[in-house]
Amino acid sequence: MQGDLLVREEILRLKEDRQAIILAHNYQPAEVQDIADLTGDSLELSRAAATMDGDIIVFCGVDFMAETATIISPEKMVLLPAQDACCPMAEMITADELKLVKSRYPDAPVVCYVNTTAEVKAESDICCTSSNAVKVVNSVREDRVIFVPDRNLGHYVQRFTRKKILPWEGFCVVHDQITPNHVREAQALHPGAIILVHPECRPEVIDLADHVASTSGIIRHVCNSVEKEFIIGTEVGILHRLVLECPTKKCFPLSQTAICRNMKKTDLRKVRDALISLQPRIIVPEEIADRARGAIERMLAV
Ligand code: 13P
Ligand code: SF4
């Protein structure tokens, strides 16, 4: 579209003037991914926020991602172009609820998925993402860990550790609606295709998968595989990167309705407006950020 082209040019000019970097999650709309300096999974974007040059980060994703960037780079200005882009799973546990669980299991450290509020991170010992959850859990000394908030990721990690996982009952509204029936239907349509799923899927879906990985892990697997056809069990925004980075492979969504509405709230106009007004800016109160930083830095060190 002509209008989009102009907005794109404006963004590139403003980005230069402001010395800003644009980070986009793999689930972002295609046109947003296309103007980003880096598109990646939660861990790659957290690392980039901590290390990339630039005074301003425009975070095209959901609120906990922008909060994490603010916590690890407090000297940078972090903008979330779609102010109301949240992660419903992150809202499924509060800091007070976590304090209650901690009082029941005082010897168990808390591993929190990065999909949590800053307040919950502040109450946690170490953070993890989908790509390092097993490593993080195995890195703690204790024999049992409180794992919040994703029960499915908790169950997945349990397969690879001798430690006892005490999972919170949260879930991702997008991945949890994928069922074994979706897998059977997709297999009937694409016999022989390799099934790749995200660890936020239910255990019974994980059981049917050939490979389980974070969003960027899925992309790497497709690009490096000798196979030609893949069924992709995660949010459909990932298909854009798969087409760009693995053009010789055929990728089919496991569920056409696996769409994260919050990830789709960002558009080019909101990115441009954020660069003009330097709003909406994500601020995390210093006292909470200081406590949450420990959990994130411990994860980045693993
Ligand atoms: P990744 O870290 O694998 O990109 O996942 C983030 C997320 O929100 C998945 O729903
Ligand atoms: Fe949250 Fe699920 Fe959306 Fe990821 S896909 S941001 S976990 S609701």
Coordinates of C-alpha atoms and ligand atoms in Angstrom, one line a residue:
M1 CA 0.0 0.0 0.0
Q2 CA 1.2 3.5 -0.9
G3 CA 0.3 4.8 2.6
D4 CA 2.3 2.0 4.3
L5 CA 5.3 2.8 2.1
L6 CA 5.3 6.4 3.3
V7 CA 4.9 5.4 7.0
R8 CA 7.8 2.9 6.6
E9 CA 10.0 5.7 5.2
E10 CA 9.0 8.0 8.1
I11 CA 9.9 5.2 10.6
L12 CA 13.3 4.7 9.1
R13 CA 14.1 8.4 9.1
L14 CA 12.8 8.9 12.7
K15 CA 14.7 5.8 13.9
E16 CA 17.9 7.3 12.5
D17 CA 17.3 10.8 14.0
R18 CA 16.4 9.3 17.4
Q19 CA 19.1 6.7 17.5
A20 CA 16.4 4.2 18.2
I21 CA 16.4 0.4 17.7
I22 CA 13.2 -1.5 16.9
L23 CA 12.8 -5.0 18.3
A24 CA 10.0 -7.3 17.2
H25 CA 8.8 -10.6 18.4
N26 CA 8.4 -13.5 16.0
Y27 CA 4.5 -13.2 16.3
Q28 CA 4.4 -9.6 15.2
P29 CA 2.5 -8.7 12.0
A30 CA 4.7 -9.1 8.9
E31 CA 5.0 -5.4 8.1
V32 CA 6.2 -4.7 11.6
Q33 CA 8.8 -7.5 11.5
D34 CA 10.0 -6.1 8.2
I35 CA 11.0 -2.7 9.7
A36 CA 12.6 -4.2 12.8
D37 CA 16.4 -4.2 13.5
L38 CA 15.9 -7.6 15.1
T39 CA 13.1 -10.1 15.1
G40 CA 13.4 -12.9 17.6
D41 CA 12.1 -15.0 20.5
S42 CA 11.9 -13.7 24.1
L43 CA 15.5 -14.6 25.0
E44 CA 17.1 -13.1 21.9
L45 CA 15.1 -9.9 22.4
S46 CA 16.0 -9.7 26.1
R47 CA 19.7 -10.2 25.2
A48 CA 19.4 -7.5 22.5
A49 CA 17.8 -5.1 24.8
A50 CA 20.7 -5.6 27.2
T51 CA 23.5 -5.2 24.6
M52 CA 22.4 -3.3 21.5
D53 CA 23.5 0.4 21.1
G54 CA 20.8 3.0 21.0
D55 CA 19.1 5.3 23.6
I56 CA 15.6 4.3 22.7
I57 CA 14.1 0.8 22.2
V58 CA 10.8 0.5 20.4
F59 CA 9.5 -2.9 21.6
C60 CA 7.0 -4.4 19.2
G61 CA 5.6 -7.2 21.3
V62 CA 3.5 -7.3 24.5
D63 CA 3.9 -5.5 27.9
F64 CA 6.1 -8.1 29.8
M65 CA 8.7 -8.0 27.0
A66 CA 9.0 -4.2 27.1
E67 CA 9.0 -4.3 31.0
T68 CA 11.9 -6.8 30.9
A69 CA 13.8 -4.5 28.5
T70 CA 13.3 -1.6 30.9
I71 CA 14.4 -3.6 33.9
I72 CA 17.7 -4.8 32.3
S73 CA 18.4 -1.4 30.6
P74 CA 17.1 1.2 33.0
E75 CA 19.2 3.9 31.2
K76 CA 17.3 3.4 28.0
M77 CA 13.8 4.6 27.1
V78 CA 11.6 1.7 26.2
L79 CA 8.5 2.3 24.1
L80 CA 5.6 -0.1 23.6
P81 CA 3.7 1.2 20.5
A82 CA 0.5 -0.7 21.3
Q83 CA -0.1 0.4 24.9
D84 CA -2.8 -2.2 25.6
A85 CA -0.8 -5.2 24.2
C86 CA -0.7 -7.6 27.2
C87 CA -0.2 -11.3 27.7
P88 CA -3.2 -12.9 29.4
M89 CA -1.0 -15.7 30.8
A90 CA 1.2 -13.1 32.6
E91 CA -2.0 -11.8 34.3
M92 CA -2.8 -15.3 35.6
I93 CA -0.6 -14.9 38.7
T94 CA -0.2 -11.9 41.0
A95 CA 2.7 -11.2 43.4
D96 CA 0.4 -11.8 46.3
E97 CA -0.6 -15.2 45.0
L98 CA 3.1 -16.1 44.5
K99 CA 3.9 -14.9 48.1
L100 CA 1.3 -17.4 49.3
V101 CA 2.8 -20.3 47.4
K102 CA 6.3 -19.3 48.7
S103 CA 5.0 -19.4 52.2
R104 CA 3.8 -23.0 51.6
Y105 CA 7.1 -24.2 50.1
P106 CA 9.7 -22.0 51.8
D107 CA 12.6 -24.1 50.7
A108 CA 11.6 -24.2 47.0
P109 CA 13.1 -21.5 44.8
V110 CA 10.8 -19.7 42.3
V111 CA 11.5 -20.1 38.6
C112 CA 9.3 -17.6 36.7
Y113 CA 8.6 -17.7 33.0
V114 CA 9.5 -14.3 31.4
N115 CA 5.8 -14.1 30.6
T116 CA 5.1 -12.5 34.1
T117 CA 4.6 -9.0 35.5
A118 CA 7.6 -7.1 36.9
E119 CA 6.0 -7.6 40.4
V120 CA 6.0 -11.4 40.0
K121 CA 9.6 -11.3 38.7
A122 CA 10.5 -9.3 41.8
E123 CA 9.3 -12.2 44.0
S124 CA 11.2 -14.8 41.9
D125 CA 14.7 -16.3 42.2
I126 CA 15.3 -16.8 38.5
C127 CA 13.6 -16.1 35.3
C128 CA 13.4 -18.4 32.2
T129 CA 12.1 -18.3 28.7
S130 CA 10.8 -21.1 26.5
S131 CA 14.3 -21.7 25.0
N132 CA 16.2 -22.1 28.3
A133 CA 13.6 -23.3 30.8
V134 CA 15.1 -26.8 31.2
K135 CA 18.6 -25.4 31.6
V136 CA 17.4 -22.8 34.2
V137 CA 15.5 -25.3 36.3
N138 CA 18.5 -27.7 36.2
S139 CA 20.8 -24.8 37.3
V140 CA 19.2 -24.4 40.7
R141 CA 20.6 -26.3 43.7
E142 CA 17.3 -27.3 45.3
D143 CA 15.4 -30.5 44.5
R144 CA 12.0 -28.9 44.0
V145 CA 11.1 -25.6 42.3
I146 CA 7.9 -23.5 42.2
F147 CA 7.3 -22.9 38.5
V148 CA 5.0 -20.0 37.4
P149 CA 2.8 -19.3 35.6
D150 CA 2.6 -21.7 32.7
R151 CA 1.5 -25.3 33.7
N152 CA 2.2 -26.6 30.2
L153 CA 5.8 -25.3 30.1
G154 CA 6.2 -26.7 33.7
H155 CA 5.0 -30.1 32.5
Y156 CA 7.3 -30.0 29.6
V157 CA 10.4 -29.1 31.8
Q158 CA 9.4 -32.0 34.1
R159 CA 10.2 -34.4 31.3
F160 CA 13.9 -33.3 31.4
T161 CA 14.7 -32.9 35.0
R162 CA 14.9 -35.0 38.2
K163 CA 13.7 -32.0 40.2
K164 CA 10.1 -31.9 41.3
I165 CA 8.3 -29.1 39.5
L166 CA 5.4 -27.4 41.4
P167 CA 3.5 -25.7 38.6
W168 CA 1.1 -22.8 38.8
E169 CA -2.1 -23.4 36.8
G170 CA -1.7 -20.6 34.2
F171 CA -1.7 -21.2 30.5
C172 CA -1.4 -19.4 27.1
V173 CA -4.9 -18.9 25.6
V174 CA -3.4 -19.3 22.1
H175 CA -1.4 -22.5 22.6
D176 CA -3.7 -24.2 25.1
Q177 CA -6.5 -24.4 22.5
I178 CA -4.4 -26.6 20.2
T179 CA -5.5 -30.2 20.6
P180 CA -4.4 -33.7 19.4
N181 CA -7.3 -33.4 16.9
H182 CA -5.6 -30.5 15.2
V183 CA -2.5 -32.6 14.9
R184 CA -4.4 -35.5 13.4
E185 CA -6.2 -33.2 10.9
A186 CA -2.9 -31.5 9.9
Q187 CA -1.2 -34.9 9.4
A188 CA -4.1 -36.1 7.2
L189 CA -3.6 -33.0 5.0
H190 CA 0.2 -33.2 5.0
P191 CA 1.3 -36.8 5.5
G192 CA 5.0 -37.1 6.3
A193 CA 5.4 -33.5 7.4
I194 CA 7.5 -32.9 10.5
I195 CA 5.5 -31.6 13.5
L196 CA 7.2 -28.8 15.5
V197 CA 5.4 -27.3 18.5
H198 CA 6.0 -24.7 21.1
P199 CA 6.4 -25.9 24.8
E200 CA 3.3 -23.8 25.8
C201 CA 1.2 -26.5 24.1
R202 CA -0.6 -29.1 26.2
P203 CA 1.3 -32.3 27.1
E204 CA -0.9 -34.4 24.9
V205 CA 0.1 -32.2 21.9
I206 CA 3.7 -32.3 22.9
D207 CA 3.5 -36.1 22.9
L208 CA 2.6 -36.1 19.2
A209 CA 5.4 -33.7 18.1
D210 CA 8.6 -34.5 16.4
H211 CA 10.4 -31.5 18.0
V212 CA 9.6 -28.9 20.7
A213 CA 11.3 -25.5 20.7
S214 CA 10.9 -21.8 21.2
T215 CA 9.8 -19.7 18.3
S216 CA 13.3 -19.0 17.1
G217 CA 14.2 -22.6 17.9
I218 CA 11.5 -23.7 15.5
I219 CA 12.8 -21.4 12.8
R220 CA 16.4 -22.8 13.2
H221 CA 15.1 -26.4 13.1
V222 CA 13.2 -25.8 9.8
C223 CA 16.2 -24.0 8.2
N224 CA 18.7 -26.7 9.2
S225 CA 16.6 -29.7 8.6
V226 CA 17.0 -31.9 5.5
E227 CA 13.2 -32.4 5.5
K228 CA 11.0 -30.4 3.2
E229 CA 7.5 -30.1 4.9
F230 CA 6.6 -29.0 8.4
I231 CA 3.5 -28.5 10.5
I232 CA 4.1 -25.5 12.8
G233 CA 2.4 -25.6 16.2
T234 CA 2.6 -22.1 17.5
E235 CA 1.2 -18.6 16.7
V236 CA 0.8 -18.0 13.0
G237 CA 3.0 -14.8 12.9
I238 CA 6.0 -17.1 12.8
L239 CA 5.2 -18.2 9.3
H240 CA 6.4 -14.8 7.9
R241 CA 9.9 -15.4 9.1
L242 CA 9.8 -19.0 8.0
V243 CA 8.9 -18.0 4.4
L244 CA 11.8 -15.4 4.4
E245 CA 14.4 -17.5 6.0
C246 CA 13.6 -21.0 4.7
P247 CA 12.1 -20.3 1.3
T248 CA 12.7 -23.8 0.0
K249 CA 10.7 -25.4 2.8
K250 CA 6.9 -25.7 3.0
C251 CA 5.4 -24.8 6.4
F252 CA 1.7 -25.3 7.4
P253 CA 0.1 -24.0 10.5
L254 CA -1.1 -26.6 13.0
S255 CA -4.0 -24.4 13.8
Q256 CA -5.2 -21.5 11.6
T257 CA -6.8 -19.9 14.7
A258 CA -3.6 -19.8 16.8
I259 CA -3.6 -16.0 16.7
C260 CA -2.4 -13.9 19.6
R261 CA -4.7 -10.8 19.4
N262 CA -2.4 -8.9 21.6
M263 CA 0.7 -9.4 19.4
K264 CA -1.4 -8.1 16.5
K265 CA -2.2 -4.8 18.2
T266 CA 1.0 -3.2 16.9
D267 CA 1.0 -1.6 13.4
L268 CA 3.3 0.7 11.4
R269 CA 1.3 3.8 12.3
K270 CA 1.7 3.0 16.1
V271 CA 5.4 2.5 15.6
R272 CA 5.7 5.8 13.8
D273 CA 3.6 7.7 16.4
A274 CA 5.7 6.2 19.2
L275 CA 8.9 7.5 17.6
I276 CA 7.4 10.9 17.2
S277 CA 5.8 11.3 20.7
L278 CA 8.2 9.0 22.6
Q279 CA 5.1 7.5 24.1
P280 CA 3.7 5.1 25.4
R281 CA 6.8 4.7 27.6
I282 CA 7.2 1.7 29.9
I283 CA 8.2 2.7 33.4
V284 CA 8.8 0.1 36.1
P285 CA 9.0 1.5 39.6
E286 CA 12.7 1.5 40.7
E287 CA 12.1 -0.6 43.9
I288 CA 10.4 -3.4 41.8
A289 CA 12.8 -3.2 38.9
D290 CA 15.8 -3.5 41.3
R291 CA 14.4 -6.8 42.7
A292 CA 13.2 -8.1 39.4
R293 CA 16.6 -7.4 37.7
G294 CA 18.3 -10.1 39.8
A295 CA 16.0 -12.8 38.5
I296 CA 16.6 -11.8 34.9
E297 CA 20.3 -11.4 35.2
R298 CA 20.6 -14.8 36.9
M299 CA 18.8 -16.2 33.8
L300 CA 21.1 -14.4 31.3
A301 CA 24.1 -15.8 33.2
V302 CA 22.9 -19.4 32.8
Ligands
13P1 P1 9.2 -17.4 22.6 O1 10.1 -17.0 23.7 O2 9.4 -18.9 22.2 O3 9.3 -16.5 21.4 O4 7.7 -17.4 23.2 C1 7.1 -16.2 23.6 C2 5.7 -16.4 23.7 O5 5.0 -15.5 24.2 C3 5.1 -17.6 23.3 O6 3.7 -17.5 23.3
SF4_2 FE1 1.0 -14.5 25.9 FE2 0.3 -16.7 24.5 FE3 0.3 -14.3 23.3 FE4 2.6 -15.5 23.9 S1 1.0 -16.2 22.5 S2 2.1 -13.3 24.3 S3 2.0 -16.5 25.9 S4 -1.0 -14.9 25.0

